[in-house]
Amino acid sequence: MISLLSTLLNGLSLGSVYAIIALGYTMVYGIAKMLNFAHGDVIMVGAYISFVAIFYWGLPPILGFLLAMVVCTVLGIVIESLAYKPLRQATSLAVLITAIGVSYLLQNSAQLIWGANPKAFPAMFSLPDASLFGGSVTISNNTISLLNDQLKISGNMILTILACVAIMVVLTLFINKTKMGKAMRCVSEDKGAAELMGVNVNLTISLTFAIGSALAAVAGVLLCASYPSLQPTTGAMPGIKAFTAAVFGGIGSIPGAMIGGILLGIIEKLGQTYVSDQLGDAFAFAVLIIVLLVKPTGLMGKKVHEKV
Amino acid sequence: MSLLKVDDIHVYYGAIHAIKGVSFHVDEGEIVTLIGANGAGKSTTLNTVAGLLKPRSGLITFDGKSLNATPAARIVSQGMALCPEGRRIFQQMTVKENLEMGGYTRPPKEIPGSIEEMFTRFPRLKEREKQIAGTLSGGEQQMLAIARAMMSRPRLLMLDEPSMGLAPILVEQIFDIIKELHAAGVTILLIEQNAQAALSIADRAYVMETGNITMEGPADDLLHNDDVRKAYLGD
């Protein structure tokens, strides 16, 4: 029972990271109708930037974190305008191949700058040691122990889940309530009609890349806080998993990316705990295959019918 | 001076020469209609005026200013709105959000008032305010598309096939709405396959055939012209 609870919490935390990355995939897909396979590598860049800022330059973690977001935001806008914007009228295959090219460019640049050896990503922050409720809850080594030490929750897990919830709330409000957010929804539905309303489509696409990349930076830092090994390919696997999560939830759907990410994280951890430790990734991709077979539009994906 | 003046425009889709030197004008306060068969280039002409397509040569001026280099997104705020073919409302947004988007270029504080005006003019939309637009009936969607275009307070409203796919009773309603908007001071440029209905409300008309304007004149004259009657009115 406690092992199940602990697995679910681990899954929730991993799934939160997937959800944050999947949001970037799904927003860009929704607006620009392209799969940005370089998205995973923006995560890695974000993680390196915060690593360098905090552990080489000695900046406080929060500043390193913000710097990573700023750099990734700029990086996202630059990638879009240099690599994807010239291909606005090109076939989707050309854009896809370009995205894969950008992905390799980022990985190899990172290898050139920071080397191929994994860097140990030390703890970003720590909870104070404490003993609460007459010793039934103790905090030590940045880990909260509950139920006679049987259930352990790390501070990173809590931070990850909280960050994910905060991002979901803010993003949902932004998309549904602000003028810019509504313009993004219009562009995602019908670019021409959005232009007729006076929406600057190119600016909206840039903004989408900016938001997606800022989220990727957040995901990069959270990921490396929980799985502290950083190398140029760090972003690749979580990127593909998050893509799976986005398809699982229904690509283009923001609530779908959130739900898909969290479910995928939980399924992966359940598979690892109860079936085989080695097969976690296989479970994640089995989900992708099953979804594509059973409900190709994903959990929240919509089919739009034209009414006459 | 004409509100809209289109002078000898040529438009291409890739290598296809779709519009071959079209000229027409719309004066303030008029209803002007472009009629013609499917594929004659009517929608292409309107999309070019709205800035979605750019002419390879020729001149488009609105209120004395050239629009040739103005992107579509900036043309709306000059006082011209296009209600596009096939309505193209935002299906996944609510009726109210669609109207808000129509007023995208206007100061946000003016929007609620304008939405109320639209609800007064289109009471059906008021009833469906919070409904997802994709679930509206065809007639309601067309009303929403017109109301959305009107939200930008255009001086010139361009309507592309507003009666397409609608039952005859709804077609009549839509034409009544166009007359009302015109009476309220909006200049109208209308494209229609329903030439009879279009000619009976228009002041002037142009007939388009394969990318050219082949005939023009007062709508009444064209309505009684034998060639027009044979080709477009089914006589």
XYZ file of C-alpha atoms in Angstrom:
543
model
C 0.000 0.000 0.000
C 2.698 2.431 1.008
C 4.809 1.298 -1.884
C 1.898 2.040 -4.226
C 1.455 5.493 -2.703
C 5.135 6.190 -3.044
C 5.110 4.983 -6.669
C 2.140 7.207 -7.467
C 3.882 10.224 -5.924
C 7.037 9.506 -7.887
C 4.948 9.121 -11.021
C 3.128 12.362 -10.317
C 6.410 14.188 -9.954
C 7.926 12.708 -13.124
C 4.614 13.235 -14.915
C 4.634 16.888 -13.869
C 7.920 17.363 -15.712
C 6.505 15.574 -18.770
C 3.409 17.758 -18.588
C 5.441 20.979 -18.532
C 7.465 19.831 -21.555
C 4.374 18.508 -23.342
C 2.762 21.939 -23.012
C 5.534 23.369 -25.172
C 5.082 20.661 -27.801
C 1.338 20.952 -27.897
C 1.202 24.766 -27.958
C 3.666 24.980 -30.816
C 1.834 22.223 -32.665
C -1.508 23.937 -32.074
C -0.320 27.302 -33.376
C 2.359 26.556 -35.961
C 1.094 23.068 -36.932
C 4.596 21.669 -36.612
C 6.322 19.167 -34.339
C 9.255 20.974 -32.828
C 11.565 18.039 -32.184
C 14.226 20.450 -30.969
C 12.023 21.200 -27.964
C 13.679 18.496 -25.854
C 17.093 20.029 -26.443
C 15.930 23.428 -25.270
C 15.330 21.652 -21.935
C 18.953 20.600 -21.914
C 20.152 24.129 -22.715
C 18.018 25.457 -19.856
C 19.526 22.946 -17.473
C 23.114 23.808 -18.543
C 22.482 27.547 -18.221
C 21.188 27.207 -14.671
C 24.020 24.789 -13.853
C 26.650 27.216 -15.105
C 25.009 30.205 -13.446
C 24.636 28.549 -10.070
C 27.747 26.419 -9.770
C 30.330 28.281 -11.854
C 29.212 31.857 -11.370
C 27.828 31.340 -7.884
C 24.486 33.024 -8.533
C 21.649 32.202 -6.134
C 19.531 29.273 -7.468
C 16.509 31.443 -8.151
C 18.577 33.780 -10.334
C 20.119 30.844 -12.184
C 16.650 29.519 -12.753
C 15.371 32.867 -14.086
C 18.446 33.283 -16.274
C 17.779 29.841 -17.795
C 14.214 30.914 -18.577
C 15.355 34.146 -20.211
C 18.043 32.441 -22.304
C 15.650 29.696 -23.435
C 12.942 32.199 -24.296
C 15.366 34.072 -26.524
C 16.669 30.788 -27.929
C 13.120 29.694 -28.791
C 12.396 32.942 -30.631
C 15.722 32.786 -32.485
C 15.202 29.143 -33.532
C 11.726 29.959 -34.794
C 12.746 33.003 -36.791
C 15.936 31.498 -38.280
C 14.910 27.897 -38.863
C 11.131 27.666 -39.062
C 9.813 31.030 -40.253
C 11.400 30.731 -43.719
C 9.542 27.415 -44.059
C 6.060 28.756 -43.303
C 4.844 27.739 -46.766
C 6.951 24.555 -47.032
C 5.686 20.998 -46.637
C 5.436 19.663 -43.106
C 8.125 17.087 -43.862
C 10.660 19.855 -44.604
C 9.830 21.518 -41.297
C 10.088 18.229 -39.424
C 13.522 17.488 -40.856
C 14.650 21.019 -40.034
C 13.480 20.518 -36.440
C 15.539 17.342 -36.184
C 18.494 19.282 -37.602
C 18.063 22.012 -34.986
C 17.938 19.284 -32.343
C 21.337 17.915 -33.419
C 22.742 21.424 -33.710
C 21.807 22.157 -30.096
C 23.148 18.824 -28.817
C 26.437 19.199 -30.613
C 26.846 22.829 -29.646
C 26.309 21.839 -26.029
C 28.914 19.120 -26.391
C 31.346 21.631 -27.866
C 30.776 24.151 -25.090
C 30.326 21.947 -22.009
C 31.854 18.643 -23.070
C 30.307 15.209 -23.305
C 30.932 14.126 -19.714
C 27.859 14.086 -17.493
C 27.838 16.858 -14.948
C 26.494 16.176 -11.477
C 23.677 18.625 -10.926
C 23.805 19.326 -7.160
C 20.734 20.125 -5.070
C 19.140 23.437 -5.957
C 17.621 24.081 -2.562
C 17.050 22.246 0.700
C 14.327 21.935 3.255
C 15.350 22.698 6.847
C 15.755 19.633 9.049
C 12.888 19.314 11.464
C 10.801 16.926 13.462
C 7.078 17.661 13.438
C 3.921 16.254 15.019
C 5.786 14.529 17.816
C 8.248 12.828 15.477
C 5.656 11.291 13.123
C 6.917 13.584 10.381
C 10.640 14.190 10.117
C 12.600 16.216 7.611
C 16.226 15.456 6.967
C 18.467 15.430 3.904
C 15.877 17.437 1.996
C 13.444 14.549 2.373
C 10.208 14.380 4.309
C 9.604 11.061 6.035
C 6.085 10.046 6.974
C 4.363 6.989 8.452
C 7.245 5.693 10.562
C 9.808 6.447 7.879
C 8.063 4.221 5.350
C 6.980 6.987 2.970
C 9.627 9.390 1.826
C 8.911 12.496 -0.222
C 11.784 14.549 -1.505
C 11.701 18.311 -1.527
C 12.332 18.237 -5.284
C 9.219 16.158 -5.799
C 7.110 18.695 -3.972
C 8.727 21.579 -5.833
C 8.138 19.855 -9.178
C 4.481 19.129 -8.505
C 3.849 22.646 -7.177
C 5.587 24.221 -10.175
C 3.498 22.116 -12.530
C 0.244 23.095 -10.827
C 1.226 26.775 -10.853
C 2.140 26.643 -14.547
C -1.129 24.931 -15.434
C -3.198 27.521 -13.593
C -1.319 30.513 -15.007
C -1.273 29.139 -18.541
C -4.970 28.237 -18.492
C -5.834 31.746 -17.300
C -3.543 33.284 -19.917
C -5.043 31.276 -22.783
C -8.657 31.754 -21.771
C -8.769 35.216 -20.275
C -6.166 37.464 -21.876
C -6.413 39.120 -25.257
C -3.082 37.647 -26.357
C -4.147 34.181 -25.204
C -7.382 34.387 -27.155
C -5.461 35.534 -30.205
C -3.321 32.405 -29.851
C -6.420 30.222 -29.830
C -7.677 31.984 -32.960
C -4.392 31.495 -34.795
C -4.425 27.832 -33.828
C -7.896 27.436 -35.317
C -7.683 29.522 -38.475
C -4.690 31.723 -39.316
C -6.446 33.545 -42.158
C -9.513 34.377 -40.102
C -7.278 35.497 -37.224
C -5.483 37.865 -39.607
C -8.824 39.261 -40.734
C -9.514 40.119 -37.072
C -6.242 42.085 -36.984
C -4.116 39.464 -35.206
C -0.411 39.580 -36.099
C 0.119 35.889 -36.852
C 3.929 35.949 -36.982
C 4.138 37.702 -33.636
C 1.720 35.184 -32.139
C 3.818 32.280 -33.378
C 6.972 33.866 -31.911
C 5.208 34.339 -28.607
C 4.172 30.690 -28.586
C 7.771 29.585 -29.108
C 8.851 31.974 -26.361
C 6.372 30.549 -23.860
C 7.101 26.945 -24.838
C 10.841 27.492 -24.480
C 10.533 29.251 -21.127
C 8.549 26.232 -19.925
C 11.261 23.964 -21.314
C 13.808 25.810 -19.151
C 11.637 25.248 -16.081
C 11.341 21.572 -16.973
C 15.101 21.307 -17.509
C 15.911 22.636 -14.061
C 13.244 20.504 -12.361
C 14.344 17.406 -14.240
C 17.976 17.840 -13.301
C 17.053 18.588 -9.697
C 15.361 15.171 -9.509
C 17.662 13.197 -11.821
C 20.962 14.934 -11.242
C 22.998 13.959 -14.278
C 23.416 16.534 -17.007
C 24.833 15.830 -20.456
C 24.137 17.070 -24.005
C 21.575 14.315 -24.643
C 19.749 14.894 -21.350
C 16.796 16.516 -23.084
C 16.312 13.950 -25.815
C 14.532 11.169 -23.934
C 12.270 13.387 -21.797
C 11.516 15.334 -24.984
C 10.329 12.215 -26.802
C 8.383 11.067 -23.744
C 6.708 14.462 -23.475
C 5.853 14.256 -27.161
C 4.256 10.889 -26.381
C 2.384 12.560 -23.529
C 1.168 15.316 -25.841
C -0.128 12.759 -28.358
C -1.620 10.716 -25.519
C -3.555 13.751 -24.302
C -4.447 14.908 -27.809
C -1.843 17.008 -29.577
C -2.883 20.652 -29.772
C -4.918 20.419 -26.565
C -3.498 22.190 -23.521
C -5.497 20.289 -20.884
C -4.637 17.154 -22.866
C -0.901 17.805 -22.508
C -1.281 18.283 -18.761
C -3.322 15.118 -18.233
C -1.295 13.114 -20.748
C 1.984 14.117 -19.082
C 0.869 13.223 -15.591
C -0.717 9.903 -16.630
C 2.361 8.953 -18.622
C 4.630 9.639 -15.646
C 2.425 7.517 -13.383
C 2.179 4.659 -15.911
C 5.941 4.655 -16.373
C 6.612 4.513 -12.627
C 3.964 1.832 -12.056
C 5.523 -0.257 -14.796
C 8.990 0.222 -13.330
C 7.901 -0.720 -9.824
C 5.557 -3.603 -10.500
C 6.707 -5.141 -13.762
C 10.314 -4.406 -14.538
C 12.728 -1.702 -13.568
C 14.293 -1.855 -17.007
C 11.081 -1.467 -18.954
C 9.909 1.983 -17.818
C 10.586 3.557 -21.197
C 8.936 0.655 -22.985
C 5.746 1.282 -20.999
C 5.741 4.926 -21.977
C 6.019 4.103 -25.673
C 3.550 1.220 -25.451
C 1.097 3.883 -24.306
C 1.817 5.857 -27.479
C 1.176 2.822 -29.676
C -2.039 1.896 -27.884
C -3.349 5.464 -28.078
C -2.592 5.678 -31.781
C -4.424 2.399 -32.336
C -7.442 3.030 -30.143
C -8.023 6.769 -30.181
C -5.710 8.524 -32.640
C -6.962 11.968 -31.599
C -5.800 11.359 -28.008
C -7.728 11.703 -24.772
C -8.807 15.318 -25.242
C -8.208 15.686 -28.966
C -11.060 17.085 -30.971
C -12.317 16.328 -34.388
C -13.914 19.393 -35.859
C -16.844 18.887 -38.153
C -17.870 21.562 -40.579
C -21.476 22.524 -40.353
C -23.443 23.572 -43.391
C -13.963 60.183 -54.169
C -14.423 56.449 -54.009
C -14.086 54.776 -50.619
C -12.481 51.719 -52.223
C -10.747 51.844 -55.559
C -9.252 48.760 -57.195
C -7.217 49.587 -60.264
C -6.080 46.930 -62.722
C -4.959 44.289 -60.217
C -3.351 41.026 -61.273
C -3.256 38.170 -58.762
C -1.484 34.843 -59.118
C -1.718 31.555 -57.237
C 1.766 30.287 -57.966
C 1.815 30.145 -61.756
C -1.944 30.464 -62.169
C -3.064 33.889 -63.288
C -6.285 34.109 -61.265
C -7.191 37.795 -61.557
C -6.359 39.400 -64.869
C -6.594 43.136 -64.554
C -9.680 43.774 -62.460
C -10.807 47.348 -61.760
C -13.810 48.502 -59.783
C -14.755 51.016 -57.163
C -17.135 51.328 -54.250
C -18.421 54.736 -53.185
C -19.322 55.674 -49.636
C -22.879 54.557 -48.813
C -23.304 52.148 -51.726
C -24.093 48.466 -51.902
C -21.977 47.041 -54.690
C -22.103 43.420 -55.725
C -19.746 41.204 -57.690
C -21.600 38.354 -59.334
C -20.308 35.513 -61.427
C -19.946 31.761 -61.650
C -17.889 29.553 -59.368
C -14.190 30.063 -60.038
C -14.638 33.440 -61.724
C -12.272 35.009 -59.193
C -14.748 36.796 -56.946
C -13.386 35.453 -53.657
C -9.816 35.920 -54.825
C -10.619 39.559 -55.546
C -12.105 40.086 -52.098
C -9.273 38.269 -50.344
C -6.834 40.494 -52.205
C -8.651 43.641 -51.136
C -8.606 42.347 -47.531
C -4.841 41.783 -47.798
C -4.818 37.986 -47.448
C -3.397 37.835 -50.978
C -1.158 40.447 -52.541
C -1.575 41.659 -56.119
C 1.461 41.266 -58.377
C 0.569 44.542 -60.021
C -2.149 47.148 -59.849
C -3.292 49.437 -57.087
C -5.774 49.122 -54.222
C -6.662 52.324 -52.407
C -8.995 52.712 -49.461
C -10.055 56.174 -48.399
C -7.266 57.598 -50.563
C -4.487 55.459 -49.010
C -2.716 52.663 -50.852
C -3.197 49.240 -49.276
C -0.780 47.343 -51.507
C 1.905 47.010 -48.840
C -0.401 46.806 -45.823
C -0.590 43.343 -44.205
C -4.076 41.901 -43.687
C -3.816 42.282 -39.937
C -3.398 46.057 -40.285
C -6.138 46.566 -42.864
C -8.936 45.919 -40.350
C -8.044 48.961 -38.304
C -8.235 51.133 -41.434
C -11.997 50.552 -41.454
C -12.515 47.582 -43.722
C -13.756 44.148 -42.630
C -14.178 40.936 -44.577
C -16.740 38.344 -43.603
C -15.058 35.437 -45.392
C -16.436 32.664 -47.536
C -17.505 29.665 -45.496
C -17.957 31.974 -42.476
C -14.739 30.820 -40.764
C -15.939 31.613 -37.290
C -13.754 30.304 -34.477
C -15.551 27.018 -33.916
C -13.961 26.170 -30.592
C -14.574 29.544 -28.996
C -17.800 30.821 -27.505
C -20.089 33.212 -29.356
C -18.996 36.027 -27.075
C -15.298 35.279 -27.581
C -15.824 35.339 -31.350
C -17.318 38.803 -31.035
C -14.458 39.926 -28.804
C -12.012 38.779 -31.456
C -13.935 40.824 -34.019
C -13.094 43.897 -31.959
C -9.452 42.834 -31.519
C -7.996 46.081 -32.889
C -10.247 48.348 -30.838
C -9.654 49.648 -27.288
C -10.769 46.884 -24.855
C -13.033 49.186 -22.889
C -15.277 49.804 -25.913
C -15.846 46.101 -26.548
C -18.607 45.236 -24.019
C -20.769 48.073 -25.371
C -20.310 46.932 -28.954
C -21.108 43.332 -28.027
C -24.376 44.558 -26.478
C -25.164 46.409 -29.723
C -24.632 43.190 -31.671
C -26.837 41.275 -29.256
C -29.588 43.836 -29.795
C -29.275 43.437 -33.538
C -28.926 39.646 -33.378
C -31.024 38.449 -30.414
C -30.312 34.802 -31.323
C -26.646 35.378 -30.581
C -27.513 36.803 -27.176
C -29.375 33.568 -26.359
C -26.284 31.598 -27.356
C -23.714 33.944 -25.793
C -21.787 31.242 -23.900
C -22.273 28.457 -26.426
C -19.336 27.074 -28.389
C -19.672 28.591 -31.866
C -19.148 25.259 -33.647
C -22.428 24.011 -32.197
C -24.522 26.819 -33.742
C -26.751 26.158 -36.744
C -25.565 27.302 -40.168
C -27.747 30.420 -40.118
C -26.611 31.358 -36.634
C -22.988 30.868 -37.648
C -23.488 33.234 -40.577
C -25.059 35.827 -38.280
C -22.115 35.415 -35.926
C -19.669 35.856 -38.810
C -21.389 39.094 -39.872
C -21.614 40.351 -36.281
C -17.943 39.497 -35.751
C -16.978 41.502 -38.847
C -19.140 44.401 -37.649
C -17.330 44.416 -34.284
C -14.414 46.255 -35.886
C -16.811 49.107 -36.775
C -15.951 48.946 -40.469
C -16.851 51.704 -42.911
C -16.737 49.079 -45.640
C -18.099 45.600 -44.949
C -17.187 42.934 -47.485
C -19.346 39.833 -47.504
C -18.265 36.703 -49.341
C -21.205 34.421 -50.178
C -23.189 35.102 -47.004
C -26.117 32.983 -48.224
C -24.054 29.926 -49.079
C -25.598 26.682 -47.868
C -28.516 28.332 -46.096
C -32.217 27.496 -46.367
C -34.247 30.045 -48.395
C -35.902 31.512 -45.313
C -32.478 32.130 -43.773
C -31.157 33.611 -47.004
C -33.964 36.142 -46.794
C -33.030 36.921 -43.181
C -29.395 37.427 -44.070
C -30.313 39.811 -46.888
C -32.587 41.727 -44.504
C -29.644 42.059 -42.138
C -27.444 43.382 -44.946
C -30.090 45.979 -45.786
C -30.316 46.995 -42.130
C -26.558 47.391 -41.815
C -26.559 49.463 -44.982
C -29.352 51.631 -43.623
C -27.207 52.150 -40.527
C -24.543 53.741 -42.718
C -22.206 50.880 -43.634
C -20.918 50.677 -47.192
C -21.209 47.137 -48.531
C -19.323 45.080 -51.084
C -21.132 41.798 -51.622
C -20.192 38.640 -53.473
C -23.000 36.270 -54.269
C -23.910 33.285 -56.352
C -27.514 34.113 -55.607
C -27.411 36.865 -58.243
C -31.135 37.572 -58.084
C -31.026 38.428 -54.389
C -27.755 40.340 -54.681
C -28.882 42.452 -57.645
C -32.188 43.308 -55.997
C -30.513 44.966 -53.006
C -27.428 46.423 -54.713
C -26.944 49.878 -56.184
C -24.349 48.817 -58.717
C -22.994 45.497 -59.885
C -20.014 43.977 -61.663
C -20.084 40.657 -63.496
C -16.909 38.572 -63.275
C -15.857 35.811 -65.647
C -12.568 33.883 -65.471
C -10.596 36.594 -63.757
C -12.034 39.564 -65.675
C -14.871 41.981 -65.205
C -17.075 41.586 -68.256
C -19.989 43.832 -67.455
C -20.853 46.587 -65.038
C -23.660 48.983 -64.371
C -26.592 49.861 -62.113
C -27.920 46.693 -60.475
C -31.396 47.278 -61.893
C -30.078 47.365 -65.452
C -28.168 44.118 -64.974
C -31.185 42.503 -63.371
C -33.099 43.156 -66.587
C -30.242 42.466 -68.980
C -30.945 39.423 -71.151
C -27.377 38.099 -71.098
C -27.187 38.336 -67.318
C -30.584 36.732 -66.939
C -29.537 33.830 -69.148
C -26.168 33.279 -67.518
C -26.856 33.935 -63.851
C -30.574 34.119 -63.189
C -31.581 30.859 -64.817
C -33.913 32.297 -67.459
